[in-house]
CSV table of C-alpha atoms in Angstrom, one decimal:
chain,number,residue,atom,x,y,z
A,1,MET,CA,47.9,34.7,42.8
A,2,GLU,CA,51.4,35.5,41.3
A,3,ARG,CA,51.1,37.0,37.8
A,4,LEU,CA,53.7,34.8,35.9
A,5,THR,CA,54.7,35.4,32.4
A,6,VAL,CA,54.6,32.6,30.0
A,7,GLU,CA,58.5,32.8,29.9
A,8,ASP,CA,58.5,32.2,33.9
A,9,LEU,CA,56.3,29.2,33.4
A,10,LEU,CA,58.8,27.3,31.2
A,11,PRO,CA,60.4,25.5,34.2
A,12,GLU,CA,57.0,24.4,35.3
A,13,MET,CA,56.3,23.2,32.0
A,14,VAL,CA,59.4,21.2,31.8
A,15,LYS,CA,58.4,19.7,35.3
A,16,TRP,CA,55.0,18.8,34.2
A,17,ARG,CA,56.1,17.4,30.9
A,18,ARG,CA,58.8,15.1,32.5
A,19,HIS,CA,56.5,13.9,35.0
A,20,LEU,CA,54.2,12.9,32.4
A,21,HIS,CA,56.8,11.4,30.2
A,22,ARG,CA,57.9,9.2,33.0
A,23,HIS,CA,54.3,8.0,33.5
A,24,PRO,CA,52.8,7.5,30.2
A,25,GLU,CA,49.3,5.7,29.8
A,26,LEU,CA,47.8,4.1,26.6
A,27,SER,CA,44.7,5.5,25.0
A,28,TYR,CA,41.5,5.1,27.1
A,29,GLN,CA,43.7,4.1,30.2
A,30,GLU,CA,44.9,7.7,31.1
A,31,LYS,CA,43.5,7.5,34.7
A,32,GLU,CA,46.6,8.9,36.5
A,33,THR,CA,47.4,11.4,33.8
A,34,SER,CA,44.0,12.6,34.2
A,35,ALA,CA,44.2,12.8,37.9
A,36,TYR,CA,47.5,14.6,37.7
A,37,VAL,CA,46.0,17.3,35.3
A,38,GLY,CA,43.0,17.7,37.5
A,39,ALA,CA,45.1,18.3,40.5
A,40,ARG,CA,47.2,21.0,38.9
A,41,LEU,CA,44.0,22.7,37.6
A,42,SER,CA,42.5,22.6,41.2
A,43,GLU,CA,45.5,24.1,42.5
A,44,LEU,CA,45.0,27.0,40.0
A,45,GLY,CA,41.5,27.3,41.4
A,46,ILE,CA,40.0,26.4,38.1
A,47,GLU,CA,36.8,24.4,37.7
A,48,VAL,CA,37.3,20.9,36.7
A,49,ARG,CA,34.7,19.1,34.6
A,50,ARG,CA,35.4,15.4,34.0
A,51,SER,CA,34.3,13.5,31.0
A,52,GLY,CA,31.8,10.7,31.2
A,53,SER,CA,33.1,8.9,28.2
A,54,GLY,CA,36.7,8.3,29.2
A,55,TYR,CA,39.5,10.1,31.3
A,56,GLY,CA,39.0,13.4,29.5
A,57,LEU,CA,38.5,16.7,31.6
A,58,THR,CA,38.0,20.4,31.0
A,59,GLY,CA,39.1,23.4,33.0
A,60,ILE,CA,36.5,26.1,33.0
A,61,LEU,CA,37.8,29.8,33.6
A,62,THR,CA,35.3,32.5,33.6
A,63,GLY,CA,36.4,36.0,33.2
A,64,ALA,CA,35.3,39.0,35.1
A,65,LEU,CA,34.2,40.7,31.8
A,66,PRO,CA,31.6,39.4,29.4
A,67,GLY,CA,32.9,38.3,26.2
A,68,ARG,CA,33.4,35.3,23.9
A,69,THR,CA,34.2,31.5,24.7
A,70,VAL,CA,37.6,29.8,23.5
A,71,VAL,CA,38.4,26.3,23.8
A,72,LEU,CA,42.2,25.3,24.0
A,73,ARG,CA,42.7,21.6,23.5
A,74,ALA,CA,45.5,19.1,24.2
A,75,ASP,CA,45.7,15.4,23.9
A,76,MET,CA,47.2,13.1,26.7
A,77,ASP,CA,47.6,9.5,25.6
A,78,ALA,CA,50.8,7.6,24.9
A,79,LEU,CA,51.8,4.9,22.7
A,80,ALA,CA,52.6,1.2,22.7
A,81,ILE,CA,56.4,1.6,22.2
A,82,THR,CA,59.5,0.7,24.5
A,83,GLU,CA,61.4,4.0,25.0
A,84,GLU,CA,65.2,3.7,23.9
A,85,ASN,CA,66.5,7.2,24.3
A,86,GLY,CA,68.3,6.9,27.7
A,87,ARG,CA,66.9,10.1,29.1
A,88,GLU,CA,66.7,10.4,32.8
A,89,TYR,CA,63.1,11.3,32.5
A,90,ALA,CA,62.3,8.0,30.3
A,91,SER,CA,59.3,6.2,30.8
A,92,GLN,CA,58.9,3.9,33.8
A,93,ASN,CA,56.0,2.2,32.2
A,94,PRO,CA,57.5,-0.8,30.3
A,95,GLY,CA,56.5,-0.9,26.6
A,96,VAL,CA,54.5,2.6,26.9
A,97,MET,CA,56.0,5.7,25.6
A,98,HIS,CA,55.1,9.3,24.9
A,99,ALA,CA,56.6,9.2,21.4
A,100,CYS,CA,54.5,11.8,19.8
A,101,GLY,CA,54.8,14.8,22.2
A,102,HIS,CA,51.2,14.7,24.1
A,103,ASP,CA,53.0,15.1,27.2
A,104,GLY,CA,54.3,18.4,26.1
A,105,HIS,CA,51.0,19.2,24.6
A,106,THR,CA,49.5,18.8,28.1
A,107,ALA,CA,52.3,20.8,29.8
A,108,MET,CA,51.7,23.7,27.3
A,109,LEU,CA,47.9,23.7,28.0
A,110,LEU,CA,48.5,23.7,31.9
A,111,ALA,CA,50.8,26.6,31.3
A,112,ALA,CA,48.1,28.4,29.6
A,113,ALA,CA,45.7,27.8,32.4
A,114,ALA,CA,48.3,28.9,35.0
A,115,TYR,CA,48.9,32.1,32.9
A,116,TYR,CA,45.0,32.9,32.8
A,117,SER,CA,44.2,31.9,36.3
A,118,ALA,CA,46.0,34.9,37.5
A,119,ARG,CA,44.4,37.3,35.2
A,120,ARG,CA,40.6,36.7,35.7
A,121,GLU,CA,39.9,40.2,36.1
A,122,GLU,CA,41.3,41.0,32.5
A,123,ILE,CA,39.4,38.0,30.6
A,124,HIS,CA,36.6,38.8,28.4
A,125,GLY,CA,34.6,35.7,28.3
A,126,GLU,CA,35.3,32.2,29.1
A,127,ILE,CA,38.2,30.0,28.5
A,128,ARG,CA,37.9,26.1,28.4
A,129,PHE,CA,41.2,24.0,28.8
A,130,LEU,CA,40.2,20.8,27.2
A,131,PHE,CA,42.5,17.9,28.1
A,132,GLN,CA,41.4,15.0,25.7
A,133,PRO,CA,42.2,11.3,26.0
A,134,ALA,CA,42.7,8.6,23.3
A,135,GLU,CA,43.9,10.7,20.3
A,136,GLU,CA,46.1,7.9,19.0
A,137,VAL,CA,43.3,5.1,18.6
A,138,CYS,CA,40.2,5.2,16.6
A,139,PRO,CA,37.3,6.1,17.4
A,140,GLY,CA,39.4,8.7,19.5
A,141,GLY,CA,38.4,10.7,22.5
A,142,ALA,CA,37.1,13.9,20.7
A,143,MET,CA,33.8,12.7,19.6
A,144,GLY,CA,32.8,11.7,23.2
A,145,MET,CA,33.6,15.1,24.7
A,146,ILE,CA,32.0,16.9,22.1
A,147,ALA,CA,28.8,14.9,22.5
A,148,GLU,CA,29.0,15.9,26.1
A,149,GLY,CA,28.8,19.5,25.2
A,150,VAL,CA,32.5,20.8,25.6
A,151,LEU,CA,32.0,22.9,22.4
A,152,GLU,CA,28.6,24.3,23.2
A,153,GLY,CA,28.4,28.1,22.9
A,154,ALA,CA,32.1,28.3,22.0
A,155,ASP,CA,33.2,30.7,19.4
A,156,ALA,CA,36.6,29.1,18.4
A,157,VAL,CA,38.8,26.1,19.2
A,158,TYR,CA,42.7,26.0,18.9
A,159,GLY,CA,45.3,23.1,19.3
A,160,LEU,CA,49.0,22.7,18.9
A,161,HIS,CA,51.2,19.8,17.9
A,162,LEU,CA,54.9,19.6,18.6
A,163,TRP,CA,56.6,18.7,15.5
A,164,THR,CA,60.2,17.4,15.4
A,165,PRO,CA,60.4,17.8,11.5
A,166,PHE,CA,60.3,21.5,12.0
A,167,PRO,CA,63.2,23.0,13.8
A,168,LEU,CA,62.8,24.9,17.0
A,169,GLY,CA,61.5,28.5,16.3
A,170,THR,CA,59.3,27.3,13.2
A,171,VAL,CA,55.6,27.4,13.7
A,172,GLY,CA,53.1,26.7,10.8
A,173,SER,CA,49.8,25.9,9.6
A,174,ALA,CA,47.4,26.5,6.6
A,175,PRO,CA,44.1,27.4,5.6
A,176,GLY,CA,41.5,24.7,4.7
A,177,PRO,CA,42.5,21.1,4.5
A,178,LEU,CA,45.8,20.6,6.6
A,179,MET,CA,45.7,16.8,7.6
A,180,ALA,CA,44.2,13.8,5.8
A,181,SER,CA,41.6,11.5,6.8
A,182,ALA,CA,42.6,8.0,7.8
A,183,ASP,CA,40.7,5.1,7.0
A,184,GLU,CA,41.4,1.4,7.1
A,185,PHE,CA,40.4,-1.7,5.0
A,186,PHE,CA,40.5,-5.4,5.9
A,187,ILE,CA,39.6,-7.8,2.9
A,188,ASP,CA,39.2,-11.6,3.3
A,189,ILE,CA,39.1,-13.3,0.0
A,190,ILE,CA,37.9,-17.0,0.3
A,191,GLY,CA,38.6,-19.6,-2.4
A,192,LYS,CA,39.1,-23.4,-2.1
A,193,GLY,CA,42.2,-25.0,-0.8
A,194,GLY,CA,44.0,-27.9,-2.4
A,195,HIS,CA,47.0,-29.7,-3.6
A,196,GLY,CA,49.6,-27.3,-5.2
A,197,GLY,CA,50.1,-29.9,-8.1
A,198,MET,CA,46.5,-29.8,-8.8
A,199,PRO,CA,45.4,-26.2,-8.9
A,200,HIS,CA,42.7,-26.9,-11.3
A,201,ARG,CA,40.8,-28.4,-8.5
A,202,THR,CA,41.0,-25.3,-6.5
A,203,VAL,CA,40.2,-21.6,-6.2
A,204,ASP,CA,43.4,-19.9,-5.4
A,205,SER,CA,42.8,-16.9,-3.0
A,206,ILE,CA,46.4,-15.8,-3.2
A,207,VAL,CA,46.3,-15.4,-7.0
A,208,ALA,CA,43.0,-13.4,-6.6
A,209,GLY,CA,44.6,-11.3,-4.0
A,210,ALA,CA,47.6,-10.4,-5.9
A,211,ALA,CA,45.2,-9.4,-8.8
A,212,LEU,CA,43.4,-7.3,-6.2
A,213,VAL,CA,46.5,-5.5,-4.9
A,214,THR,CA,47.6,-4.6,-8.4
A,215,GLN,CA,44.3,-3.2,-9.3
A,216,LEU,CA,43.9,-1.1,-6.0
A,217,GLN,CA,46.9,0.8,-7.2
A,218,SER,CA,45.0,2.0,-10.1
A,219,ILE,CA,42.3,4.0,-7.9
A,220,VAL,CA,44.3,7.0,-7.2
A,221,SER,CA,45.8,7.1,-10.6
A,222,ARG,CA,42.7,6.4,-12.7
A,223,THR,CA,39.6,7.2,-10.6
A,224,VAL,CA,40.5,10.0,-8.3
A,225,ASP,CA,40.8,13.7,-9.7
A,226,PRO,CA,44.6,14.4,-9.9
A,227,LEU,CA,44.2,17.7,-8.3
A,228,ARG,CA,43.0,16.0,-5.2
A,229,PRO,CA,45.7,14.3,-3.3
A,230,ALA,CA,44.9,10.9,-2.2
A,231,VAL,CA,46.7,7.6,-1.0
A,232,VAL,CA,45.7,3.9,-1.1
A,233,SER,CA,48.5,1.7,0.7
A,234,VAL,CA,48.3,-2.0,1.0
A,235,GLY,CA,50.1,-2.7,4.3
A,236,THR,CA,49.8,-6.5,4.5
A,237,ILE,CA,48.7,-9.5,2.4
A,238,GLN,CA,48.6,-12.8,4.3
A,239,GLY,CA,47.6,-16.3,3.1
A,240,GLY,CA,48.8,-19.8,2.8
A,241,SER,CA,50.6,-22.3,5.1
A,242,ALA,CA,52.9,-24.2,2.9
A,243,GLN,CA,54.8,-24.1,-0.4
A,244,ASN,CA,52.8,-26.8,-1.9
A,245,ILE,CA,49.3,-26.0,-0.7
A,246,ILE,CA,46.9,-23.8,-2.5
A,247,ALA,CA,45.7,-21.3,0.1
A,248,GLU,CA,41.9,-21.2,0.9
A,249,ARG,CA,42.0,-17.8,2.4
A,250,CYS,CA,44.1,-14.6,1.9
A,251,ARG,CA,43.7,-11.4,4.0
A,252,ILE,CA,44.8,-7.9,2.6
A,253,THR,CA,44.9,-4.8,4.8
A,254,GLY,CA,45.5,-1.2,4.1
A,255,THR,CA,44.9,2.5,4.8
A,256,VAL,CA,43.3,5.2,2.8
A,257,ARG,CA,44.2,9.0,3.1
A,258,ALA,CA,42.2,12.0,1.4
A,259,PHE,CA,41.7,15.7,2.2
A,260,ASP,CA,38.1,15.8,1.2
A,261,GLU,CA,34.9,13.8,1.9
A,262,GLU,CA,33.9,13.3,-1.7
A,263,THR,CA,37.3,11.7,-2.4
A,264,ARG,CA,37.3,9.7,0.6
A,265,TYR,CA,33.8,8.0,-0.1
A,266,LEU,CA,34.6,7.6,-3.8
A,267,ILE,CA,37.9,5.6,-2.9
A,268,ARG,CA,35.9,3.5,-0.3
A,269,ARG,CA,33.2,2.6,-3.1
A,270,ARG,CA,35.9,1.6,-5.6
A,271,ILE,CA,37.8,-0.6,-3.1
A,272,GLU,CA,34.5,-2.4,-2.5
A,273,GLU,CA,33.5,-2.7,-6.2
A,274,MET,CA,37.1,-4.0,-7.2
A,275,THR,CA,37.0,-6.5,-4.4
A,276,ALA,CA,33.7,-8.0,-5.3
A,277,SER,CA,34.4,-8.0,-9.0
A,278,ILE,CA,38.0,-9.4,-8.9
A,279,ALA,CA,37.0,-12.2,-6.5
A,280,ALA,CA,34.0,-13.1,-8.7
A,281,ALA,CA,36.3,-13.3,-11.8
A,282,TYR,CA,38.6,-15.9,-10.1
A,283,GLY,CA,35.7,-17.8,-8.7
A,284,ALA,CA,36.2,-16.8,-5.2
A,285,GLU,CA,34.1,-14.8,-2.5
A,286,ALA,CA,35.3,-11.9,-0.5
A,287,THR,CA,34.2,-9.6,2.4
A,288,VAL,CA,35.4,-5.9,3.0
A,289,ASP,CA,35.5,-4.5,6.6
A,290,TYR,CA,36.0,-0.8,6.1
A,291,LEU,CA,37.0,1.4,9.0
A,292,MET,CA,36.1,5.0,8.6
A,293,GLY,CA,38.7,6.8,10.9
A,294,TYR,CA,39.3,10.5,11.5
A,295,PRO,CA,38.0,12.7,8.9
A,296,PRO,CA,40.2,15.3,7.2
A,297,LEU,CA,41.3,18.3,9.2
A,298,VAL,CA,40.1,21.4,7.7
A,299,ASN,CA,41.0,24.6,9.4
A,300,ASP,CA,38.9,27.8,9.4
A,301,GLU,CA,40.4,30.3,6.9
A,302,GLU,CA,39.7,33.3,9.2
A,303,GLU,CA,41.2,31.4,12.2
A,304,PHE,CA,44.3,30.5,10.1
A,305,ASN,CA,44.5,34.3,9.3
A,306,ARG,CA,44.4,35.0,13.0
A,307,PHE,CA,47.5,32.6,13.5
A,308,TYR,CA,49.4,34.2,10.6
A,309,ARG,CA,48.7,37.7,12.1
A,310,VAL,CA,49.4,37.3,15.7
A,311,ALA,CA,52.2,34.6,15.7
A,312,PRO,CA,55.0,36.9,14.6
A,313,GLU,CA,54.4,39.4,17.3
A,314,ALA,CA,53.8,36.8,20.0
A,315,LEU,CA,57.0,34.8,19.1
A,316,GLY,CA,59.1,37.9,18.4
A,317,GLU,CA,62.3,38.1,16.5
A,318,GLY,CA,63.8,34.9,15.3
A,319,ALA,CA,60.6,33.0,14.8
A,320,ASN,CA,59.9,31.5,11.6
A,321,VAL,CA,56.0,31.7,10.7
A,322,ILE,CA,55.2,29.5,7.7
A,323,LEU,CA,52.5,28.4,5.5
A,324,MET,CA,52.5,24.6,5.5
A,325,GLU,CA,51.7,22.2,2.8
A,326,LYS,CA,49.3,19.5,3.5
A,327,ILE,CA,50.5,16.4,5.5
A,328,MET,CA,49.0,12.8,5.2
A,329,PRO,CA,49.0,11.9,8.9
A,330,ALA,CA,45.7,12.3,10.8
A,331,GLU,CA,44.3,13.9,13.9
A,332,ASP,CA,41.0,13.8,15.7
A,333,PHE,CA,41.2,17.6,16.3
A,334,SER,CA,39.5,17.3,13.0
A,335,TYR,CA,36.2,16.7,14.7
A,336,TYR,CA,36.4,19.9,16.6
A,337,VAL,CA,36.7,22.2,13.6
A,338,LYS,CA,33.9,20.3,11.9
A,339,GLU,CA,31.8,21.7,14.7
A,340,ILE,CA,32.9,25.3,15.1
A,341,PRO,CA,35.8,27.6,13.6
A,342,GLY,CA,39.2,26.7,14.6
A,343,CYS,CA,43.0,26.2,13.7
A,344,PHE,CA,45.4,23.5,14.3
A,345,ILE,CA,49.0,24.7,14.5
A,346,PHE,CA,52.4,22.9,14.3
A,347,VAL,CA,55.3,24.1,16.7
A,348,GLY,CA,58.7,23.1,15.7
A,349,ALA,CA,60.6,20.9,18.2
A,350,GLY,CA,63.5,19.6,16.4
A,351,ASN,CA,67.0,20.3,17.4
A,352,PRO,CA,70.0,18.2,16.5
A,353,ASP,CA,72.1,19.8,19.2
A,354,LYS,CA,69.6,18.2,21.8
A,355,ASP,CA,69.3,14.9,19.8
A,356,ALA,CA,65.6,15.8,19.0
A,357,VAL,CA,65.9,14.4,15.4
A,358,TYR,CA,63.9,11.4,15.5
A,359,PRO,CA,60.4,11.2,13.9
A,360,HIS,CA,57.3,10.9,15.7
A,361,HIS,CA,56.4,7.2,17.1
A,362,HIS,CA,60.0,6.3,17.0
A,363,SER,CA,61.5,4.7,20.1
A,364,LYS,CA,64.2,7.4,20.7
A,365,PHE,CA,61.7,10.3,19.9
A,366,ASP,CA,62.2,13.3,22.0
A,367,ILE,CA,61.6,17.1,21.7
A,368,ASP,CA,63.5,20.2,22.4
A,369,GLU,CA,61.6,21.3,25.5
A,370,ASP,CA,62.0,25.0,24.6
A,371,ALA,CA,59.6,24.5,22.0
A,372,MET,CA,56.9,24.4,24.6
A,373,LEU,CA,57.4,28.2,25.4
A,374,TYR,CA,56.7,28.9,21.6
A,375,GLY,CA,53.4,26.6,22.0
A,376,ALA,CA,52.2,28.3,25.2
A,377,LYS,CA,52.8,31.8,23.9
A,378,LEU,CA,50.8,30.7,20.8
A,379,LEU,CA,48.1,29.4,22.7
A,380,VAL,CA,47.6,32.7,24.7
A,381,ALA,CA,48.0,34.9,21.7
A,382,MET,CA,45.3,33.0,19.8
A,383,ALA,CA,43.0,33.1,22.9
A,384,ASP,CA,43.6,36.7,23.6
A,385,SER,CA,43.1,37.8,20.1
A,386,CYS,CA,39.6,35.8,19.8
A,387,LEU,CA,38.5,36.9,23.3
A,388,ASN,CA,39.3,40.7,22.8
A,389,GLU,CA,37.7,40.7,19.2
A,390,GLN,CA,34.8,43.0,19.2
């Protein structure tokens, strides 16, 4: 098999990425995406193991030499967004779009598989190329694949995220907490409806809801340790049917973000306590449906140090390797690094000259495809460093 360099593989990455971009599939529906990836892995002579809990699959490459086991992960799903960027490779699936870079993540991991498939005789140990479904929608695809044993016997796991807020050439990560947990709450307040002119005969769910919204804002400022970042955001409040009717029901929904489990569960407890007490104070009843989403993503410190050590040499002159600050978005890569040491890395993909300036989940989102070269080089550098470590 021809021993292509990572640079040689960039045209293939672009081809793979554009095919996937034209044919996006939503979370838990990645049937054709999975088939495409599986076919490419089979062409490379890599063993393919398919997940039984979704459309995930793992390529297994065993080297000729004994050694460690490394897992490299990419996500494959798209979003329910109508694409509006006018690219010739724009989505052909109405209402579905790769608006978060997962097509690029998949292409970069395929490139790493192609790179190593021609170097089996040099590999110490085993590399698992993990293509995960359903990152965008809880409960996510990671837990199912972990339950099937994809991490068993592995020494480290690495993942990348193309990131348009960073310019091309910038890569970053951080030791410890990097991305927040993402939980959701759905609160229903049940009062007693009635005539707007006779409020004394009613229990106004909207007044109780308004009081609760105000009090929820005090959780972070008055309950959470100010040295532990957290967010409680109310996204919707809905109630009532007419201007002269006291609403019997009011629904409040929102999201909670935190970087450690103690804070995460503290906030949940305070939301449930506040809801019960404020509803009682207004003579109403209330229920709280609390969805525990992805946990905080916490990088292993030694694996972060590996990234910070190998990235400058792997990427060469002109690359900007940075220590990131925490960010509030969430990622189900967090489940992998709860199980074994690992590092999640952001790869700059923004470039105004190529109109790659829109935020993730935007209808005009796109990446500078040259960023995939940086990402594939990082995957190879991280895997090489770990596998060759004595």
